[in-house]
């Protein structure tokens, strides 16, 4: 036995990684001690299946559906929200309630189609009770799923809606009012912090300098960057 093991470890083959030696899929959801390493998943559907069987944090106890994504997995833009609300929990799709309707209008204003041009997900995949902000532990438990989504979708631009999305991805704890509208480079990707649509619903003024007015500036900045990157790709 000892000799067999020796020859196994001394095989001269590259050391196993998550990609070459996937973690047992059945073990991942329940055990927060088992990290979700880059390369754990080789397709986005498997993440969806896991999230619906996941108990890495207590949010799994109260969900109706895990809310994993909607949109185009090949899109150049990924949008990251905070976490599902009631409608999202019921339908299993992100941004389908009032915030989602406003998000659709914001995208349409710069000719972006939510089914074609973006891929939408959240920091946590299960609804926090009473729509409270997810705790750091809940965000940490879910982070591996999001990192795998980002790795596989490979977006050129990530829109971070609100402070929780910024904190959940980049670790930056600054208020959204301070950092919105400025590109952040994170892991070689361009991220744009923007107001969360729910914040805009609570602040309906369109006056110059208002949150809605600022969102209009920010989404135009994003559109211009997308056009610039697309043109650069076409001429490469
Ligand atoms: N708010 C979010 O942050 N995400 C959703 O999916 C819906 C509302």
PDB file of N, CA and C in Angstrom, residues 43-48 51 67-81 94-95 103 107 112-122 125 145-161:
ATOM      1  N   UNK A  43     -19.034  24.831 -16.242  1.00  0.00           N
ATOM      2  CA  UNK A  43     -20.167  25.440 -16.949  1.00  0.00           C
ATOM      3  C   UNK A  43     -21.057  26.170 -15.948  1.00  0.00           C
ATOM      4  N   UNK A  44     -21.761  27.180 -16.463  1.00  0.00           N
ATOM      5  CA  UNK A  44     -22.557  28.046 -15.591  1.00  0.00           C
ATOM      6  C   UNK A  44     -23.782  27.328 -15.031  1.00  0.00           C
ATOM      7  N   UNK A  45     -24.326  26.368 -15.794  1.00  0.00           N
ATOM      8  CA  UNK A  45     -25.514  25.649 -15.300  1.00  0.00           C
ATOM      9  C   UNK A  45     -25.210  24.902 -14.006  1.00  0.00           C
ATOM     10  N   UNK A  46     -23.991  24.375 -13.915  1.00  0.00           N
ATOM     11  CA  UNK A  46     -23.626  23.614 -12.710  1.00  0.00           C
ATOM     12  C   UNK A  46     -23.634  24.527 -11.484  1.00  0.00           C
ATOM     13  N   UNK A  47     -23.260  25.787 -11.672  1.00  0.00           N
ATOM     14  CA  UNK A  47     -23.308  26.737 -10.548  1.00  0.00           C
ATOM     15  C   UNK A  47     -24.756  26.913 -10.100  1.00  0.00           C
ATOM     16  N   UNK A  48     -25.645  27.037 -11.076  1.00  0.00           N
ATOM     17  CA  UNK A  48     -27.068  27.195 -10.750  1.00  0.00           C
ATOM     18  C   UNK A  48     -27.592  26.002  -9.965  1.00  0.00           C
ATOM     19  N   UNK A  51     -26.153  26.187  -6.420  1.00  0.00           N
ATOM     20  CA  UNK A  51     -26.717  27.254  -5.578  1.00  0.00           C
ATOM     21  C   UNK A  51     -28.092  26.835  -5.051  1.00  0.00           C
ATOM     22  N   UNK A  67     -31.075  32.657  -6.820  1.00  0.00           N
ATOM     23  CA  UNK A  67     -31.179  33.591  -7.947  1.00  0.00           C
ATOM     24  C   UNK A  67     -29.768  33.740  -8.508  1.00  0.00           C
ATOM     25  N   UNK A  68     -29.534  33.107  -9.634  1.00  0.00           N
ATOM     26  CA  UNK A  68     -28.145  32.976 -10.085  1.00  0.00           C
ATOM     27  C   UNK A  68     -27.801  33.969 -11.190  1.00  0.00           C
ATOM     28  N   UNK A  69     -28.638  34.059 -12.196  1.00  0.00           N
ATOM     29  CA  UNK A  69     -28.303  34.970 -13.300  1.00  0.00           C
ATOM     30  C   UNK A  69     -29.462  35.102 -14.273  1.00  0.00           C
ATOM     31  N   UNK A  70     -29.380  36.123 -15.102  1.00  0.00           N
ATOM     32  CA  UNK A  70     -30.150  36.194 -16.345  1.00  0.00           C
ATOM     33  C   UNK A  70     -29.328  36.987 -17.333  1.00  0.00           C
ATOM     34  N   UNK A  71     -29.695  36.914 -18.612  1.00  0.00           N
ATOM     35  CA  UNK A  71     -28.959  37.650 -19.632  1.00  0.00           C
ATOM     36  C   UNK A  71     -28.084  36.720 -20.448  1.00  0.00           C
ATOM     37  N   UNK A  72     -27.096  37.330 -21.086  1.00  0.00           N
ATOM     38  CA  UNK A  72     -26.269  36.607 -22.053  1.00  0.00           C
ATOM     39  C   UNK A  72     -24.913  36.233 -21.428  1.00  0.00           C
ATOM     40  N   UNK A  73     -24.641  34.943 -21.255  1.00  0.00           N
ATOM     41  CA  UNK A  73     -23.364  34.548 -20.639  1.00  0.00           C
ATOM     42  C   UNK A  73     -22.144  34.912 -21.470  1.00  0.00           C
ATOM     43  N   UNK A  74     -22.381  35.423 -22.702  1.00  0.00           N
ATOM     44  CA  UNK A  74     -21.235  35.852 -23.527  1.00  0.00           C
ATOM     45  C   UNK A  74     -21.170  37.382 -23.619  1.00  0.00           C
ATOM     46  N   UNK A  75     -21.948  38.053 -22.791  1.00  0.00           N
ATOM     47  CA  UNK A  75     -22.020  39.514 -22.884  1.00  0.00           C
ATOM     48  C   UNK A  75     -20.703  40.163 -22.466  1.00  0.00           C
ATOM     49  N   UNK A  76     -20.460  41.350 -23.013  1.00  0.00           N
ATOM     50  CA  UNK A  76     -19.248  42.108 -22.651  1.00  0.00           C
ATOM     51  C   UNK A  76     -19.431  42.841 -21.328  1.00  0.00           C
ATOM     52  N   UNK A  77     -20.696  43.007 -20.909  1.00  0.00           N
ATOM     53  CA  UNK A  77     -20.965  43.725 -19.663  1.00  0.00           C
ATOM     54  C   UNK A  77     -21.637  42.790 -18.670  1.00  0.00           C
ATOM     55  N   UNK A  78     -21.094  42.765 -17.464  1.00  0.00           N
ATOM     56  CA  UNK A  78     -21.754  42.024 -16.382  1.00  0.00           C
ATOM     57  C   UNK A  78     -22.244  43.040 -15.351  1.00  0.00           C
ATOM     58  N   UNK A  79     -23.439  42.821 -14.844  1.00  0.00           N
ATOM     59  CA  UNK A  79     -23.996  43.703 -13.818  1.00  0.00           C
ATOM     60  C   UNK A  79     -24.110  42.904 -12.521  1.00  0.00           C
ATOM     61  N   UNK A  80     -23.574  43.456 -11.453  1.00  0.00           N
ATOM     62  CA  UNK A  80     -23.632  42.754 -10.164  1.00  0.00           C
ATOM     63  C   UNK A  80     -24.464  43.580  -9.181  1.00  0.00           C
ATOM     64  N   UNK A  81     -25.520  42.958  -8.676  1.00  0.00           N
ATOM     65  CA  UNK A  81     -26.362  43.597  -7.666  1.00  0.00           C
ATOM     66  C   UNK A  81     -25.999  43.093  -6.282  1.00  0.00           C
ATOM     67  N   UNK A  94     -32.640  37.400 -11.308  1.00  0.00           N
ATOM     68  CA  UNK A  94     -32.253  38.670 -10.698  1.00  0.00           C
ATOM     69  C   UNK A  94     -32.921  39.877 -11.353  1.00  0.00           C
ATOM     70  N   UNK A  95     -33.129  40.896 -10.555  1.00  0.00           N
ATOM     71  CA  UNK A  95     -33.635  42.183 -11.045  1.00  0.00           C
ATOM     72  C   UNK A  95     -34.892  42.032 -11.905  1.00  0.00           C
ATOM     73  N   UNK A 103     -33.769  49.304 -13.899  1.00  0.00           N
ATOM     74  CA  UNK A 103     -32.493  48.923 -14.531  1.00  0.00           C
ATOM     75  C   UNK A 103     -32.688  48.734 -16.043  1.00  0.00           C
ATOM     76  N   UNK A 107     -30.690  50.767 -19.017  1.00  0.00           N
ATOM     77  CA  UNK A 107     -29.942  50.097 -20.092  1.00  0.00           C
ATOM     78  C   UNK A 107     -30.480  50.504 -21.463  1.00  0.00           C
ATOM     79  N   UNK A 112     -28.832  49.309 -24.697  1.00  0.00           N
ATOM     80  CA  UNK A 112     -28.354  48.007 -24.241  1.00  0.00           C
ATOM     81  C   UNK A 112     -29.575  47.141 -23.941  1.00  0.00           C
ATOM     82  N   UNK A 113     -29.556  45.937 -24.496  1.00  0.00           N
ATOM     83  CA  UNK A 113     -30.667  45.004 -24.326  1.00  0.00           C
ATOM     84  C   UNK A 113     -30.299  44.023 -23.206  1.00  0.00           C
ATOM     85  N   UNK A 114     -31.177  43.895 -22.218  1.00  0.00           N
ATOM     86  CA  UNK A 114     -30.809  43.083 -21.041  1.00  0.00           C
ATOM     87  C   UNK A 114     -30.689  41.593 -21.371  1.00  0.00           C
ATOM     88  N   UNK A 115     -31.297  41.165 -22.487  1.00  0.00           N
ATOM     89  CA  UNK A 115     -31.161  39.738 -22.849  1.00  0.00           C
ATOM     90  C   UNK A 115     -29.907  39.472 -23.672  1.00  0.00           C
ATOM     91  N   UNK A 116     -29.463  40.494 -24.401  1.00  0.00           N
ATOM     92  CA  UNK A 116     -28.355  40.314 -25.347  1.00  0.00           C
ATOM     93  C   UNK A 116     -27.020  40.870 -24.854  1.00  0.00           C
ATOM     94  N   UNK A 117     -27.088  42.055 -24.274  1.00  0.00           N
ATOM     95  CA  UNK A 117     -25.862  42.834 -24.082  1.00  0.00           C
ATOM     96  C   UNK A 117     -25.277  42.747 -22.679  1.00  0.00           C
ATOM     97  N   UNK A 118     -26.018  42.169 -21.742  1.00  0.00           N
ATOM     98  CA  UNK A 118     -25.507  42.090 -20.364  1.00  0.00           C
ATOM     99  C   UNK A 118     -25.792  40.717 -19.762  1.00  0.00           C
ATOM    100  N   UNK A 119     -25.003  40.410 -18.744  1.00  0.00           N
ATOM    101  CA  UNK A 119     -25.223  39.220 -17.917  1.00  0.00           C
ATOM    102  C   UNK A 119     -25.391  39.749 -16.504  1.00  0.00           C
ATOM    103  N   UNK A 120     -26.461  39.355 -15.823  1.00  0.00           N
ATOM    104  CA  UNK A 120     -26.798  39.968 -14.536  1.00  0.00           C
ATOM    105  C   UNK A 120     -26.725  38.929 -13.408  1.00  0.00           C
ATOM    106  N   UNK A 121     -26.059  39.300 -12.328  1.00  0.00           N
ATOM    107  CA  UNK A 121     -26.015  38.419 -11.157  1.00  0.00           C
ATOM    108  C   UNK A 121     -25.962  39.268  -9.883  1.00  0.00           C
ATOM    109  N   UNK A 122     -25.734  38.629  -8.767  1.00  0.00           N
ATOM    110  CA  UNK A 122     -25.744  39.301  -7.470  1.00  0.00           C
ATOM    111  C   UNK A 122     -24.591  38.824  -6.600  1.00  0.00           C
ATOM    112  N   UNK A 125     -26.711  34.883  -3.654  1.00  0.00           N
ATOM    113  CA  UNK A 125     -27.680  34.258  -4.553  1.00  0.00           C
ATOM    114  C   UNK A 125     -29.018  33.964  -3.873  1.00  0.00           C
ATOM    115  N   UNK A 145     -18.930  31.395  -5.941  1.00  0.00           N
ATOM    116  CA  UNK A 145     -19.852  31.228  -7.083  1.00  0.00           C
ATOM    117  C   UNK A 145     -19.724  32.416  -8.037  1.00  0.00           C
ATOM    118  N   UNK A 146     -19.703  33.629  -7.446  1.00  0.00           N
ATOM    119  CA  UNK A 146     -19.619  34.829  -8.279  1.00  0.00           C
ATOM    120  C   UNK A 146     -18.281  34.894  -9.018  1.00  0.00           C
ATOM    121  N   UNK A 147     -17.220  34.521  -8.324  1.00  0.00           N
ATOM    122  CA  UNK A 147     -15.896  34.554  -8.971  1.00  0.00           C
ATOM    123  C   UNK A 147     -15.868  33.573 -10.148  1.00  0.00           C
ATOM    124  N   UNK A 148     -16.517  32.437  -9.984  1.00  0.00           N
ATOM    125  CA  UNK A 148     -16.569  31.475 -11.083  1.00  0.00           C
ATOM    126  C   UNK A 148     -17.423  32.009 -12.230  1.00  0.00           C
ATOM    127  N   UNK A 149     -18.517  32.703 -11.893  1.00  0.00           N
ATOM    128  CA  UNK A 149     -19.338  33.313 -12.961  1.00  0.00           C
ATOM    129  C   UNK A 149     -18.508  34.329 -13.740  1.00  0.00           C
ATOM    130  N   UNK A 150     -17.772  35.168 -13.010  1.00  0.00           N
ATOM    131  CA  UNK A 150     -16.967  36.204 -13.684  1.00  0.00           C
ATOM    132  C   UNK A 150     -15.901  35.539 -14.556  1.00  0.00           C
ATOM    133  N   UNK A 151     -15.270  34.505 -14.016  1.00  0.00           N
ATOM    134  CA  UNK A 151     -14.219  33.812 -14.788  1.00  0.00           C
ATOM    135  C   UNK A 151     -14.788  33.251 -16.090  1.00  0.00           C
ATOM    136  N   UNK A 152     -15.971  32.639 -16.014  1.00  0.00           N
ATOM    137  CA  UNK A 152     -16.510  31.997 -17.219  1.00  0.00           C
ATOM    138  C   UNK A 152     -17.153  32.990 -18.191  1.00  0.00           C
ATOM    139  N   UNK A 153     -17.831  33.997 -17.671  1.00  0.00           N
ATOM    140  CA  UNK A 153     -18.460  34.990 -18.565  1.00  0.00           C
ATOM    141  C   UNK A 153     -17.374  35.878 -19.175  1.00  0.00           C
ATOM    142  N   UNK A 154     -16.340  36.159 -18.391  1.00  0.00           N
ATOM    143  CA  UNK A 154     -15.198  36.942 -18.848  1.00  0.00           C
ATOM    144  C   UNK A 154     -15.609  38.306 -19.427  1.00  0.00           C
ATOM    145  N   UNK A 155     -16.359  39.087 -18.632  1.00  0.00           N
ATOM    146  CA  UNK A 155     -16.842  40.378 -19.162  1.00  0.00           C
ATOM    147  C   UNK A 155     -15.708  41.391 -19.288  1.00  0.00           C
ATOM    148  N   UNK A 156     -15.876  42.318 -20.225  1.00  0.00           N
ATOM    149  CA  UNK A 156     -14.891  43.411 -20.360  1.00  0.00           C
ATOM    150  C   UNK A 156     -15.142  44.464 -19.291  1.00  0.00           C
ATOM    151  N   UNK A 157     -16.418  44.627 -18.946  1.00  0.00           N
ATOM    152  CA  UNK A 157     -16.824  45.685 -18.016  1.00  0.00           C
ATOM    153  C   UNK A 157     -17.761  45.077 -16.968  1.00  0.00           C
ATOM    154  N   UNK A 158     -17.548  45.448 -15.704  1.00  0.00           N
ATOM    155  CA  UNK A 158     -18.463  45.006 -14.646  1.00  0.00           C
ATOM    156  C   UNK A 158     -19.095  46.243 -14.006  1.00  0.00           C
ATOM    157  N   UNK A 159     -20.413  46.280 -14.010  1.00  0.00           N
ATOM    158  CA  UNK A 159     -21.122  47.372 -13.327  1.00  0.00           C
ATOM    159  C   UNK A 159     -21.471  46.910 -11.924  1.00  0.00           C
ATOM    160  N   UNK A 160     -21.021  47.669 -10.931  1.00  0.00           N
ATOM    161  CA  UNK A 160     -21.256  47.311  -9.529  1.00  0.00           C
ATOM    162  C   UNK A 160     -22.344  48.229  -9.001  1.00  0.00           C
ATOM    163  N   UNK A 161     -23.522  47.672  -8.753  1.00  0.00           N
ATOM    164  CA  UNK A 161     -24.648  48.515  -8.364  1.00  0.00           C
ATOM    165  C   UNK A 161     -24.718  48.632  -6.845  1.00  0.00           C
TER     166      UNK A 161
END
